[in-house]
Tab-separated table of C-alpha atoms and ligand atoms in Angstrom:
chain	number	residue	atom	x	y	z
A	1	UNK	CA	1.778	7.776	16.612
A	2	UNK	CA	-1.945	7.734	17.408
A	3	UNK	CA	-3.687	5.103	15.340
A	4	UNK	CA	-7.358	4.953	14.390
A	5	UNK	CA	-8.902	1.814	12.975
A	6	UNK	CA	-12.179	2.170	11.100
A	7	UNK	CA	-14.273	-0.992	11.080
A	8	UNK	CA	-14.359	-3.565	13.878
A	9	UNK	CA	-14.804	-6.573	11.634
A	10	UNK	CA	-12.288	-9.333	11.344
A	11	UNK	CA	-9.457	-7.335	9.763
A	12	UNK	CA	-10.074	-4.255	11.931
A	13	UNK	CA	-10.013	-6.149	15.216
A	14	UNK	CA	-6.884	-8.097	14.327
A	15	UNK	CA	-5.151	-4.941	13.049
A	16	UNK	CA	-6.195	-2.818	16.047
A	17	UNK	CA	-5.539	-5.584	18.570
A	18	UNK	CA	-2.087	-6.422	17.207
A	19	UNK	CA	-0.932	-2.803	16.789
A	20	UNK	CA	-2.002	-2.104	20.380
A	21	UNK	CA	-0.295	-5.245	21.603
A	22	UNK	CA	3.055	-4.150	20.087
A	23	UNK	CA	2.802	-0.816	21.897
A	24	UNK	CA	0.676	1.651	19.898
A	25	UNK	CA	-2.199	3.755	21.129
A	26	UNK	CA	-5.227	2.578	19.130
A	27	UNK	CA	-8.860	3.670	18.863
A	28	UNK	CA	-11.222	1.358	16.980
A	29	UNK	CA	-14.520	2.660	15.653
A	30	UNK	CA	-17.559	0.977	14.142
A	31	UNK	CA	-21.016	2.081	12.975
A	32	UNK	CA	-22.698	-0.882	14.704
A	33	UNK	CA	-23.562	0.229	18.271
A	34	UNK	CA	-24.254	-3.379	19.374
A	35	UNK	CA	-20.744	-4.410	18.351
A	36	UNK	CA	-19.193	-1.477	20.208
A	37	UNK	CA	-21.217	-2.262	23.348
A	38	UNK	CA	-20.003	-5.844	23.174
A	39	UNK	CA	-16.366	-4.799	22.730
A	40	UNK	CA	-16.644	-2.272	25.554
A	41	UNK	CA	-17.974	-5.060	27.747
A	42	UNK	CA	-14.792	-7.017	27.018
A	43	UNK	CA	-16.330	-9.507	24.575
A	44	UNK	CA	-14.904	-10.226	21.120
A	45	UNK	CA	-17.520	-10.797	18.415
A	46	UNK	CA	-15.388	-13.307	16.465
A	47	UNK	CA	-13.488	-16.434	17.366
A	48	UNK	CA	-9.810	-16.051	16.572
A	49	UNK	CA	-7.054	-17.651	18.647
A	50	UNK	CA	-5.139	-15.123	20.849
A	51	UNK	CA	-7.263	-12.150	19.805
A	52	UNK	CA	-9.298	-11.960	22.991
A	53	UNK	CA	-6.240	-12.098	25.235
A	54	UNK	CA	-4.312	-9.400	23.351
A	55	UNK	CA	-7.313	-7.068	23.283
A	56	UNK	CA	-8.086	-7.669	26.966
A	57	UNK	CA	-4.482	-6.999	27.981
A	58	UNK	CA	-4.210	-3.878	25.804
A	59	UNK	CA	-7.493	-2.533	27.173
A	60	UNK	CA	-6.346	-3.105	30.722
A	61	UNK	CA	-3.112	-1.276	29.968
A	62	UNK	CA	-5.012	1.582	28.312
A	63	UNK	CA	-3.666	1.113	24.768
A	64	UNK	CA	-6.903	0.252	22.960
A	65	UNK	CA	-10.427	1.635	23.121
A	66	UNK	CA	-13.649	1.175	21.166
A	67	UNK	CA	-16.121	3.841	20.145
A	68	UNK	CA	-18.969	4.646	17.792
A	69	UNK	CA	-17.782	8.240	17.331
A	70	UNK	CA	-16.267	8.281	13.833
A	71	UNK	CA	-15.612	12.046	13.517
A	72	UNK	CA	-13.706	12.184	16.817
A	73	UNK	CA	-11.713	9.045	15.979
A	74	UNK	CA	-10.723	10.587	12.656
A	75	UNK	CA	-9.727	13.903	14.230
A	76	UNK	CA	-7.573	12.148	16.840
A	77	UNK	CA	-5.783	9.632	14.618
A	78	UNK	CA	-2.582	10.513	12.839
A	79	UNK	CA	-2.677	7.215	10.970
A	80	UNK	CA	-6.103	5.937	9.946
A	81	UNK	CA	-6.467	2.302	8.937
A	82	UNK	CA	-9.558	1.705	6.790
A	83	UNK	CA	-10.731	-1.815	7.566
A	84	UNK	CA	-14.350	-1.701	6.385
A	85	UNK	CA	-15.913	-4.527	4.401
A	86	UNK	CA	-15.713	-4.802	0.609
A	87	UNK	CA	-18.298	-7.548	-0.005
A	88	UNK	CA	-18.976	-8.900	-3.491
A	89	UNK	CA	-21.662	-7.294	-5.635
A	90	UNK	CA	-23.989	-9.421	-7.771
A	91	UNK	CA	-21.536	-9.191	-10.695
A	92	UNK	CA	-18.568	-10.350	-8.588
A	93	UNK	CA	-16.932	-6.928	-8.320
A	94	UNK	CA	-16.116	-5.538	-4.890
A	95	UNK	CA	-18.632	-3.158	-3.315
A	96	UNK	CA	-16.559	-0.118	-2.384
A	97	UNK	CA	-19.377	2.012	-0.991
A	98	UNK	CA	-18.235	1.653	2.633
A	99	UNK	CA	-14.755	2.900	1.683
A	100	UNK	CA	-16.286	5.784	-0.248
A	101	UNK	CA	-18.421	6.784	2.775
A	102	UNK	CA	-15.474	6.647	5.126
A	103	UNK	CA	-13.335	8.694	2.701
A	104	UNK	CA	-15.885	11.503	2.714
A	105	UNK	CA	-16.052	11.596	6.508
A	106	UNK	CA	-12.248	11.574	6.770
A	107	UNK	CA	-12.094	14.435	4.252
A	108	UNK	CA	-14.557	16.596	6.127
A	109	UNK	CA	-13.419	15.828	9.692
A	110	UNK	CA	-9.638	15.917	9.306
A	111	UNK	CA	-7.967	19.011	10.755
A	112	UNK	CA	-4.312	18.084	10.310
A	113	UNK	CA	-2.095	15.780	8.239
A	114	UNK	CA	-3.411	12.223	8.002
A	115	UNK	CA	-1.927	9.004	6.774
A	116	UNK	CA	-4.919	7.181	5.264
A	117	UNK	CA	-4.160	3.475	4.968
A	118	UNK	CA	-6.344	1.090	3.007
A	119	UNK	CA	-6.209	-2.283	4.702
A	120	UNK	CA	-9.436	-3.665	3.262
A	121	UNK	CA	-8.955	-5.775	0.142
A	122	UNK	CA	-9.639	-3.517	-2.801
A	123	UNK	CA	-9.168	-3.661	-6.564
A	124	UNK	CA	-6.204	-1.947	-8.142
A	125	UNK	CA	-6.662	1.822	-8.624
A	126	UNK	CA	-8.817	2.193	-5.499
A	127	UNK	CA	-6.024	4.227	-3.908
A	128	UNK	CA	-6.249	6.723	-6.755
A	129	UNK	CA	-10.006	7.050	-6.246
A	130	UNK	CA	-9.557	7.351	-2.507
A	131	UNK	CA	-7.036	10.149	-2.963
A	132	UNK	CA	-9.357	11.988	-5.333
A	133	UNK	CA	-12.308	11.651	-2.921
A	134	UNK	CA	-10.205	12.988	-0.035
A	135	UNK	CA	-9.115	15.949	-2.116
A	136	UNK	CA	-12.540	16.724	-3.539
A	137	UNK	CA	-14.386	16.545	-0.214
A	138	UNK	CA	-11.545	17.903	1.957
A	139	UNK	CA	-12.393	21.475	2.858
A	140	UNK	CA	-9.865	22.329	5.549
A	141	UNK	CA	-6.622	23.852	4.317
A	142	UNK	CA	-4.662	22.317	7.196
A	143	UNK	CA	-5.803	18.797	6.314
A	144	UNK	CA	-3.221	17.017	4.187
A	145	UNK	CA	-3.696	13.414	3.120
A	146	UNK	CA	-1.244	10.711	2.175
A	147	UNK	CA	-2.861	7.536	0.887
A	148	UNK	CA	-1.164	4.211	1.562
A	149	UNK	CA	-2.078	0.684	0.523
A	150	UNK	CA	-1.163	-1.940	3.119
A	151	UNK	CA	-2.870	-5.235	2.249
A	152	UNK	CA	-3.305	-7.884	4.902
A	153	UNK	CA	-2.324	-11.502	4.408
A	154	UNK	CA	-4.094	-12.821	7.485
A	155	UNK	CA	-5.394	-16.353	7.564
A	156	UNK	CA	-8.357	-16.998	9.799
A	157	UNK	CA	-7.251	-19.157	12.699
A	158	UNK	CA	-3.666	-17.826	12.646
A	159	UNK	CA	-4.348	-14.140	12.035
A	160	UNK	CA	-2.618	-12.829	15.167
A	161	UNK	CA	0.476	-14.872	14.401
A	162	UNK	CA	0.391	-13.723	10.766
A	163	UNK	CA	0.182	-10.077	11.858
A	164	UNK	CA	2.977	-10.023	14.381
A	165	UNK	CA	5.238	-12.549	12.626
A	166	UNK	CA	4.505	-11.772	8.961
A	167	UNK	CA	6.357	-13.219	5.951
A	168	UNK	CA	6.529	-9.682	4.596
A	169	UNK	CA	4.774	-6.336	5.004
A	170	UNK	CA	3.643	-4.776	1.748
A	171	UNK	CA	3.231	-1.024	1.642
A	172	UNK	CA	2.201	0.937	-1.436
A	173	UNK	CA	2.970	4.650	-1.287
A	174	UNK	CA	3.148	7.720	-3.432
A	175	UNK	CA	5.683	9.654	-1.379
A	176	UNK	CA	8.736	8.457	0.474
A	177	UNK	CA	7.640	10.139	3.698
A	178	UNK	CA	4.547	7.913	3.851
A	179	UNK	CA	6.816	4.861	3.646
A	180	UNK	CA	8.852	6.234	6.572
A	181	UNK	CA	5.740	6.666	8.682
A	182	UNK	CA	4.602	3.122	7.875
A	183	UNK	CA	8.036	1.852	8.903
A	184	UNK	CA	7.556	3.685	12.205
A	185	UNK	CA	4.186	2.021	12.762
A	186	UNK	CA	5.569	-1.436	12.012
A	187	UNK	CA	8.970	-0.855	13.681
A	188	UNK	CA	8.313	-3.191	16.668
A	189	UNK	CA	7.337	-5.975	14.259
A	190	UNK	CA	10.127	-5.273	11.757
A	191	UNK	CA	12.723	-5.270	14.534
A	192	UNK	CA	10.992	-8.062	16.475
A	193	UNK	CA	10.922	-5.781	19.507
A	194	UNK	CA	7.701	-6.589	21.328
A	195	UNK	CA	6.519	-8.950	23.984
A	196	UNK	CA	5.085	-11.739	21.889
A	197	UNK	CA	1.623	-12.728	23.123
A	198	UNK	CA	1.899	-16.109	21.411
A	199	UNK	CA	5.377	-17.402	22.157
A	200	UNK	CA	5.878	-15.933	25.634
A	201	UNK	CA	9.389	-14.626	25.039
A	202	UNK	CA	10.678	-17.488	22.893
A	203	UNK	CA	9.626	-16.743	19.331
A	204	UNK	CA	10.963	-19.174	16.734
A	205	UNK	CA	14.284	-17.962	15.321
A	206	UNK	CA	14.357	-16.428	11.884
A	207	UNK	CA	15.216	-13.248	10.060
A	208	UNK	CA	12.952	-10.280	10.778
A	209	UNK	CA	10.323	-9.639	8.123
A	210	UNK	CA	11.007	-7.291	5.252
A	211	UNK	CA	8.900	-4.264	4.439
A	212	UNK	CA	8.350	-4.090	0.707
A	213	UNK	CA	7.666	-0.596	-0.560
A	214	UNK	CA	5.886	-0.420	-3.904
A	215	UNK	CA	3.582	1.887	-5.788
A	216	UNK	CA	-0.021	1.929	-4.597
A	217	UNK	CA	-1.239	0.129	-7.717
A	218	UNK	CA	1.319	-2.672	-7.326
A	219	UNK	CA	0.474	-3.103	-3.678
A	220	UNK	CA	-3.231	-3.433	-4.452
A	221	UNK	CA	-2.436	-5.944	-7.186
A	222	UNK	CA	-0.224	-8.009	-4.882
A	223	UNK	CA	-3.123	-8.896	-2.599
A	224	UNK	CA	-5.417	-10.103	-5.367
A	225	UNK	CA	-2.519	-11.806	-7.143
A	226	UNK	CA	-1.627	-13.778	-4.000
A	227	UNK	CA	-5.109	-14.984	-3.182
A	228	UNK	CA	-5.862	-15.875	-6.796
A	229	UNK	CA	-2.620	-17.812	-7.062
A	230	UNK	CA	-3.423	-19.736	-3.884
A	231	UNK	CA	-6.831	-20.572	-5.352
A	232	UNK	CA	-5.120	-21.766	-8.549
A	233	UNK	CA	-2.853	-24.049	-6.551
A	234	UNK	CA	-5.790	-25.629	-4.737
A	235	UNK	CA	-7.749	-26.159	-7.941
A	236	UNK	CA	-4.662	-27.650	-9.551
A	237	UNK	CA	-4.401	-30.150	-6.710
A	238	UNK	CA	-8.090	-30.932	-7.062
A	239	UNK	CA	-7.789	-31.697	-10.774
A	240	UNK	CA	-4.814	-33.918	-9.935
A	241	UNK	CA	-7.090	-35.679	-7.463
A	242	UNK	CA	-9.604	-36.322	-10.260
A	243	UNK	CA	-6.806	-37.780	-12.382
A	244	UNK	CA	-5.622	-39.975	-9.521
A	245	UNK	CA	-9.106	-41.320	-8.968
A	246	UNK	CA	-9.643	-42.024	-12.642
A	247	UNK	CA	-6.234	-43.375	-13.610
A	248	UNK	CA	-4.787	-44.708	-10.379
A	249	UNK	CA	-2.543	-42.840	-7.994
A	250	UNK	CA	-2.737	-41.115	-4.662
A	251	UNK	CA	-2.992	-37.333	-4.723
A	252	UNK	CA	-1.437	-37.056	-1.264
A	253	UNK	CA	1.684	-38.831	-2.507
A	254	UNK	CA	1.806	-36.755	-5.682
A	255	UNK	CA	1.386	-33.349	-4.011
A	256	UNK	CA	3.775	-34.213	-1.181
A	257	UNK	CA	6.563	-34.906	-3.649
A	258	UNK	CA	5.629	-31.843	-5.715
A	259	UNK	CA	5.771	-29.635	-2.643
A	260	UNK	CA	9.363	-30.669	-1.910
A	261	UNK	CA	10.448	-28.757	-4.982
A	262	UNK	CA	11.175	-25.292	-3.565
A	263	UNK	CA	9.928	-23.730	-6.794
A	264	UNK	CA	6.489	-25.184	-6.044
A	265	UNK	CA	6.361	-25.292	-2.248
A	266	UNK	CA	4.256	-27.555	-0.048
A	267	UNK	CA	1.384	-25.230	0.832
A	268	UNK	CA	-2.065	-24.978	-0.706
A	269	UNK	CA	-1.782	-28.254	-2.540
A	270	UNK	CA	-4.278	-30.067	-0.374
A	271	UNK	CA	-7.017	-31.671	-2.426
A	272	UNK	CA	-10.510	-31.771	-0.976
A	273	UNK	CA	-13.985	-30.350	-1.398
A	274	UNK	CA	-12.559	-26.998	-2.441
A	275	UNK	CA	-11.787	-23.598	-1.055
A	276	UNK	CA	-14.347	-21.449	0.714
A	277	UNK	CA	-14.344	-18.576	3.180
A	278	UNK	CA	-14.892	-14.908	2.669
A	279	UNK	CA	-11.595	-14.147	0.924
A	280	UNK	CA	-10.371	-16.657	-1.633
A	281	UNK	CA	-13.633	-17.090	-3.604
A	282	UNK	CA	-14.497	-13.385	-3.525
A	283	UNK	CA	-10.985	-12.148	-4.335
A	284	UNK	CA	-10.678	-14.611	-7.186
A	285	UNK	CA	-13.974	-13.431	-8.627
A	286	UNK	CA	-13.090	-9.779	-8.200
A	287	UNK	CA	-9.735	-10.321	-9.904
A	288	UNK	CA	-11.394	-12.032	-12.858
A	289	UNK	CA	-13.859	-9.115	-13.255
A	290	UNK	CA	-11.057	-6.601	-12.883
A	291	UNK	CA	-9.034	-8.291	-15.637
A	292	UNK	CA	-12.128	-8.485	-17.808
A	293	UNK	CA	-12.749	-4.756	-17.455
A	294	UNK	CA	-9.141	-4.078	-18.307
A	295	UNK	CA	-9.513	-6.178	-21.460
A	296	UNK	CA	-7.197	-8.920	-20.207
A	297	UNK	CA	-8.208	-12.542	-20.687
A	298	UNK	CA	-7.714	-14.350	-17.373
A	299	UNK	CA	-9.452	-17.604	-18.345
A	300	UNK	CA	-6.854	-19.346	-16.215
A	301	UNK	CA	-8.574	-18.018	-13.096
A	302	UNK	CA	-12.058	-18.723	-14.417
A	303	UNK	CA	-11.036	-22.351	-14.706
A	304	UNK	CA	-9.840	-22.369	-11.098
A	305	UNK	CA	-13.267	-21.054	-10.135
A	306	UNK	CA	-15.060	-23.673	-12.223
A	307	UNK	CA	-12.982	-26.536	-10.821
A	308	UNK	CA	-13.785	-25.318	-7.329
A	309	UNK	CA	-17.515	-25.096	-8.000
A	310	UNK	CA	-17.540	-28.675	-9.284
A	311	UNK	CA	-16.080	-30.088	-6.067
A	312	UNK	CA	-19.344	-30.284	-4.166
A	313	UNK	CA	-21.208	-31.857	-7.053
A	314	UNK	CA	-18.519	-34.517	-7.429
A	315	UNK	CA	-18.509	-35.201	-3.706
A	316	UNK	CA	-22.271	-35.636	-3.662
A	317	UNK	CA	-22.157	-37.774	-6.797
A	318	UNK	CA	-19.888	-40.155	-4.887
A	319	UNK	CA	-22.335	-40.147	-2.004
A	320	UNK	CA	-25.207	-40.886	-4.398
A	321	UNK	CA	-23.269	-43.746	-5.949
A	322	UNK	CA	-22.791	-45.245	-2.498
A	323	UNK	CA	-26.262	-44.592	-1.081
A	324	UNK	CA	-28.261	-44.849	-4.335
A	325	UNK	CA	-31.233	-42.769	-3.192
A	326	UNK	CA	-30.642	-39.838	-0.854
A	327	UNK	CA	-34.268	-39.127	-0.029
A	328	UNK	CA	-35.091	-40.435	3.418
A	329	UNK	CA	-31.477	-41.278	4.277
A	330	UNK	CA	-29.882	-40.002	7.454
A	331	UNK	CA	-26.608	-38.216	6.826
A	332	UNK	CA	-24.185	-37.070	9.529
A	333	UNK	CA	-22.048	-34.027	8.765
A	334	UNK	CA	-18.825	-33.282	10.635
A	335	UNK	CA	-17.569	-29.740	10.212
A	336	UNK	CA	-19.469	-26.605	9.229
A	337	UNK	CA	-16.744	-23.965	9.035
A	338	UNK	CA	-14.865	-23.303	5.793
A	339	UNK	CA	-11.682	-24.554	7.454
A	340	UNK	CA	-10.549	-25.589	10.930
A	341	UNK	CA	-9.837	-23.195	13.849
A	342	UNK	CA	-12.397	-20.590	12.909
A	343	UNK	CA	-16.120	-20.104	13.508
A	344	UNK	CA	-16.634	-18.704	10.012
A	345	UNK	CA	-19.171	-20.449	7.775
A	346	UNK	CA	-19.250	-17.880	4.975
A	347	UNK	CA	-18.942	-19.595	1.595
A	348	UNK	CA	-18.100	-22.824	3.415
A	349	UNK	CA	-18.427	-25.969	1.282
A	350	UNK	CA	-20.519	-27.473	4.110
A	351	UNK	CA	-23.245	-24.864	3.546
A	352	UNK	CA	-23.656	-25.895	-0.075
A	353	UNK	CA	-23.606	-29.568	0.933
A	354	UNK	CA	-26.419	-28.953	3.433
A	355	UNK	CA	-28.464	-26.984	0.905
A	356	UNK	CA	-28.255	-29.757	-1.671
A	357	UNK	CA	-28.838	-32.646	0.725
A	358	UNK	CA	-31.913	-30.978	2.195
A	359	UNK	CA	-33.199	-30.293	-1.325
A	360	UNK	CA	-32.823	-33.985	-2.121
A	361	UNK	CA	-34.799	-34.992	0.959
A	362	UNK	CA	-32.016	-36.382	3.169
A	363	UNK	CA	-32.269	-35.779	6.897
A	364	UNK	CA	-29.193	-34.183	8.425
A	365	UNK	CA	-27.429	-34.316	11.761
A	366	UNK	CA	-24.494	-31.940	11.968
A	367	UNK	CA	-21.749	-31.102	14.412
A	368	UNK	CA	-18.980	-28.492	14.501
A	369	UNK	CA	-16.776	-27.455	17.436
A	370	UNK	CA	-17.335	-23.703	16.829
A	371	UNK	CA	-20.069	-22.844	14.357
A	372	UNK	CA	-23.292	-24.507	15.526
A	373	UNK	CA	-25.202	-21.320	16.272
A	374	UNK	CA	-24.144	-19.608	13.072
A	375	UNK	CA	-25.193	-22.630	11.019
A	376	UNK	CA	-28.495	-22.953	12.881
A	377	UNK	CA	-29.331	-19.386	11.874
A	378	UNK	CA	-28.906	-20.337	8.195
A	379	UNK	CA	-30.369	-23.873	8.218
A	380	UNK	CA	-32.703	-24.236	11.190
A	381	UNK	CA	-34.131	-27.594	10.015
A	382	UNK	CA	-30.832	-29.449	10.444
A	383	UNK	CA	-30.502	-31.407	13.672
A	384	UNK	CA	-27.417	-29.968	15.426
A	385	UNK	CA	-25.909	-32.482	17.825
A	386	UNK	CA	-23.876	-32.119	21.022
A	387	UNK	CA	-20.875	-33.948	19.608
A	388	UNK	CA	-19.534	-35.871	16.635
A	389	UNK	CA	-20.722	-39.213	18.031
A	390	UNK	CA	-24.307	-38.054	18.152
A	391	UNK	CA	-24.064	-36.786	14.561
A	392	UNK	CA	-22.904	-40.242	13.461
A	393	UNK	CA	-25.394	-42.277	15.489
A	394	UNK	CA	-27.879	-44.100	13.278
A	395	UNK	CA	-26.524	-42.481	10.095
A	396	UNK	CA	-26.433	-44.099	6.668
A	397	UNK	CA	-23.351	-42.015	5.885
A	398	UNK	CA	-21.012	-39.663	7.680
A	399	UNK	CA	-19.418	-36.764	5.755
A	400	UNK	CA	-16.315	-34.850	6.832
A	401	UNK	CA	-16.395	-31.288	5.515
A	402	UNK	CA	-13.814	-29.555	7.759
A	403	UNK	CA	-10.402	-30.771	8.870
A	404	UNK	CA	-10.889	-30.208	12.620
A	405	UNK	CA	-8.192	-32.064	14.565
A	406	UNK	CA	-10.869	-33.289	16.967
A	407	UNK	CA	-12.386	-35.436	14.200
A	408	UNK	CA	-9.093	-37.183	13.508
A	409	UNK	CA	-8.850	-38.362	17.075
A	410	UNK	CA	-12.414	-39.621	17.483
A	411	UNK	CA	-12.917	-43.154	18.744
A	412	UNK	CA	-13.729	-44.413	15.250
A	413	UNK	CA	-14.640	-47.885	16.472
A	414	UNK	CA	-17.354	-46.296	18.568
A	415	UNK	CA	-18.469	-44.256	15.568
A	416	UNK	CA	-18.632	-47.392	13.405
A	417	UNK	CA	-20.705	-49.307	15.954
A	418	UNK	CA	-23.229	-46.494	16.231
A	419	UNK	CA	-23.848	-46.024	12.505
A	420	UNK	CA	-26.592	-47.729	10.590
A	421	UNK	CA	-24.138	-48.246	7.765
A	422	UNK	CA	-20.419	-47.575	8.337
A	423	UNK	CA	-19.944	-45.324	5.324
A	424	UNK	CA	-17.547	-42.377	5.673
A	425	UNK	CA	-16.996	-39.774	2.953
A	426	UNK	CA	-13.908	-37.817	3.912
A	427	UNK	CA	-13.945	-34.530	1.991
A	428	UNK	CA	-10.654	-33.363	3.509
A	429	UNK	CA	-8.507	-36.519	3.416
A	430	UNK	CA	-8.305	-36.175	7.165
A	431	UNK	CA	-8.190	-39.867	8.028
A	432	UNK	CA	-5.888	-42.763	7.272
A	433	UNK	CA	-7.564	-44.785	4.520
A	434	UNK	CA	-5.921	-48.103	5.468
A	435	UNK	CA	-6.895	-47.741	9.131
A	436	UNK	CA	-10.478	-46.841	8.285
A	437	UNK	CA	-10.824	-49.823	5.967
A	438	UNK	CA	-9.239	-52.106	8.576
A	439	UNK	CA	-11.818	-50.865	11.078
A	440	UNK	CA	-14.536	-52.047	8.732
A	441	UNK	CA	-15.580	-48.729	7.244
A	442	UNK	CA	-16.650	-48.247	3.686
A	443	UNK	CA	-14.315	-45.286	3.329
A	444	UNK	CA	-14.130	-42.786	0.463
A	445	UNK	CA	-11.831	-39.796	0.258
A	446	UNK	CA	-10.506	-37.452	-2.421
A	447	UNK	CA	-7.978	-38.524	-5.042
A	448	UNK	CA	-7.016	-41.737	-3.310
A	449	UNK	CA	-7.714	-45.320	-4.277
A	450	UNK	CA	-10.579	-46.132	-1.946
B	501	LIG	C1	-6.982	-16.384	2.815
B	501	LIG	C2	-5.493	-16.147	2.538
B	501	LIG	O1	-4.743	-17.340	2.830
B	501	LIG	C3	-4.986	-14.978	3.354
B	501	LIG	O2	-3.634	-14.691	3.034
B	501	LIG	C4	-5.853	-13.755	3.042
B	501	LIG	O3	-5.443	-12.639	3.766
B	501	LIG	C5	-7.314	-14.064	3.313
B	501	LIG	O4	-7.703	-15.213	2.568
B	501	LIG	P1	-8.397	-17.574	4.762
B	501	LIG	O5	-9.631	-17.116	4.063
B	501	LIG	O6	-8.314	-17.435	6.238
B	501	LIG	O7	-7.107	-16.801	4.179
B	501	LIG	O8	-8.246	-19.107	4.415
B	501	LIG	P2	-7.126	-20.051	3.800
B	501	LIG	O9	-6.298	-20.644	4.861
B	501	LIG	O10	-6.418	-19.369	2.693
B	501	LIG	O11	-8.058	-21.209	3.197
B	501	LIG	C6	-9.049	-20.903	2.214
B	501	LIG	C7	-9.796	-22.139	1.794
B	501	LIG	O12	-8.968	-22.984	1.021
B	501	LIG	C8	-10.320	-23.004	2.939
B	501	LIG	O13	-11.627	-23.408	2.610
B	501	LIG	C9	-9.378	-24.178	2.951
B	501	LIG	O14	-9.978	-25.346	3.466
B	501	LIG	C10	-9.059	-24.313	1.483
B	501	LIG	N1	-7.774	-24.960	1.220
B	501	LIG	C11	-6.615	-24.390	1.652
B	501	LIG	C12	-7.730	-26.137	0.491
B	501	LIG	O15	-8.765	-26.678	0.073
B	501	LIG	N2	-6.516	-26.705	0.221
B	501	LIG	C13	-5.349	-26.146	0.628
B	501	LIG	O16	-4.284	-26.714	0.325
B	501	LIG	C14	-5.396	-24.962	1.377
């Protein structure tokens, strides 16, 4: 089946790249000519492990191409994945204008039957609107549309792995035949019949993933429900951390034991300076607004949002308690991305930390293995250093905002000797508290007794 992918952002590139790498013929289209030029020149505009190699191999083998020609891409594709952005509006709702635009072009350009698949994260009932738009604007009698919802559950940093070895594939359809076509598209993944670009022929054993067929509305709800639940779990762990700090206890010990209960599970219980990134905060907000408009009280999620917002303030309050006055102090910052193994700084806790520290008159030296240029574009007055050691040198305090593995294995003795005052505020509980104290650091972390 010929596949078209509309939108060469994060989701589009991972979707297009992975579908090509399991054997499909894929054309990816984007309105940004600079992005297309870059992709045609063999460069990938985002950092995501394995993505560059799968796209390069698929291009060489003629299975993936990039273009700016939307009408042609639509005419050629039998299955069209919509992967355009749905950024938050001022009021927290998702901006669906890009999807609306694409729907109108699909409607007017399509000449034959098309499977129109919404991959972008959208609020429930978007599929209904999409179907109506395709019908209203569709002029050609031979064009027949089937709308499908197929949410992605990709985590930045492991997106390729998540796509080709998913926990489950969720597909929302109106007609059975659309489900059959989706099964065809995902057959190599469902049957684990592809040359795995990650495990080189020795994928970890395990049952093949299941394709869950639901209604379109349920499928759209599943995506928001998952991300909001993950956000709830993190905020829960963060409130536990507050309790541990106040009343005695170690949040790492508490959440580890909690996670061993299979009803709870070990993931997303890591306390820290809160969740960021372009998905969790925005999806949580959109879900709250959606519930509000439907007349459903989802205060539970509002609280998760509030707890998350408070993280930075609490972290900086600890720093203030230790440093007394921030104005004129030199602060080192390790980690700029919203989590490790990505170059994404959108809604990263580090960005808010920088904003507040600069506003209070501290001088900042920051280092990140991947995101220096992106951060420089947002905060040009920060001194970006060549490595973590330089960020720490001469500092009154060193903050850890991202759990990069490279920070764990620093020569911490060297770091200590270079600092003006050996004060470390670990916002991700990355380091061993006992070891840091033994090394002579004044060490503070989250929800632990130090
Ligand atoms: C998320 C979802 O996990 C994914 O399924 C969806 O498709 C897109 O949104 P992503 O944005 O890549 O993926 O990040 P994720 O790994 O979920 O982490 C989000 C934030 O939560 C990060 O800032 C991370 O540091 C934080 N986090 C995560 C915690 O603070 N504690 C945890 O236990 C887990």
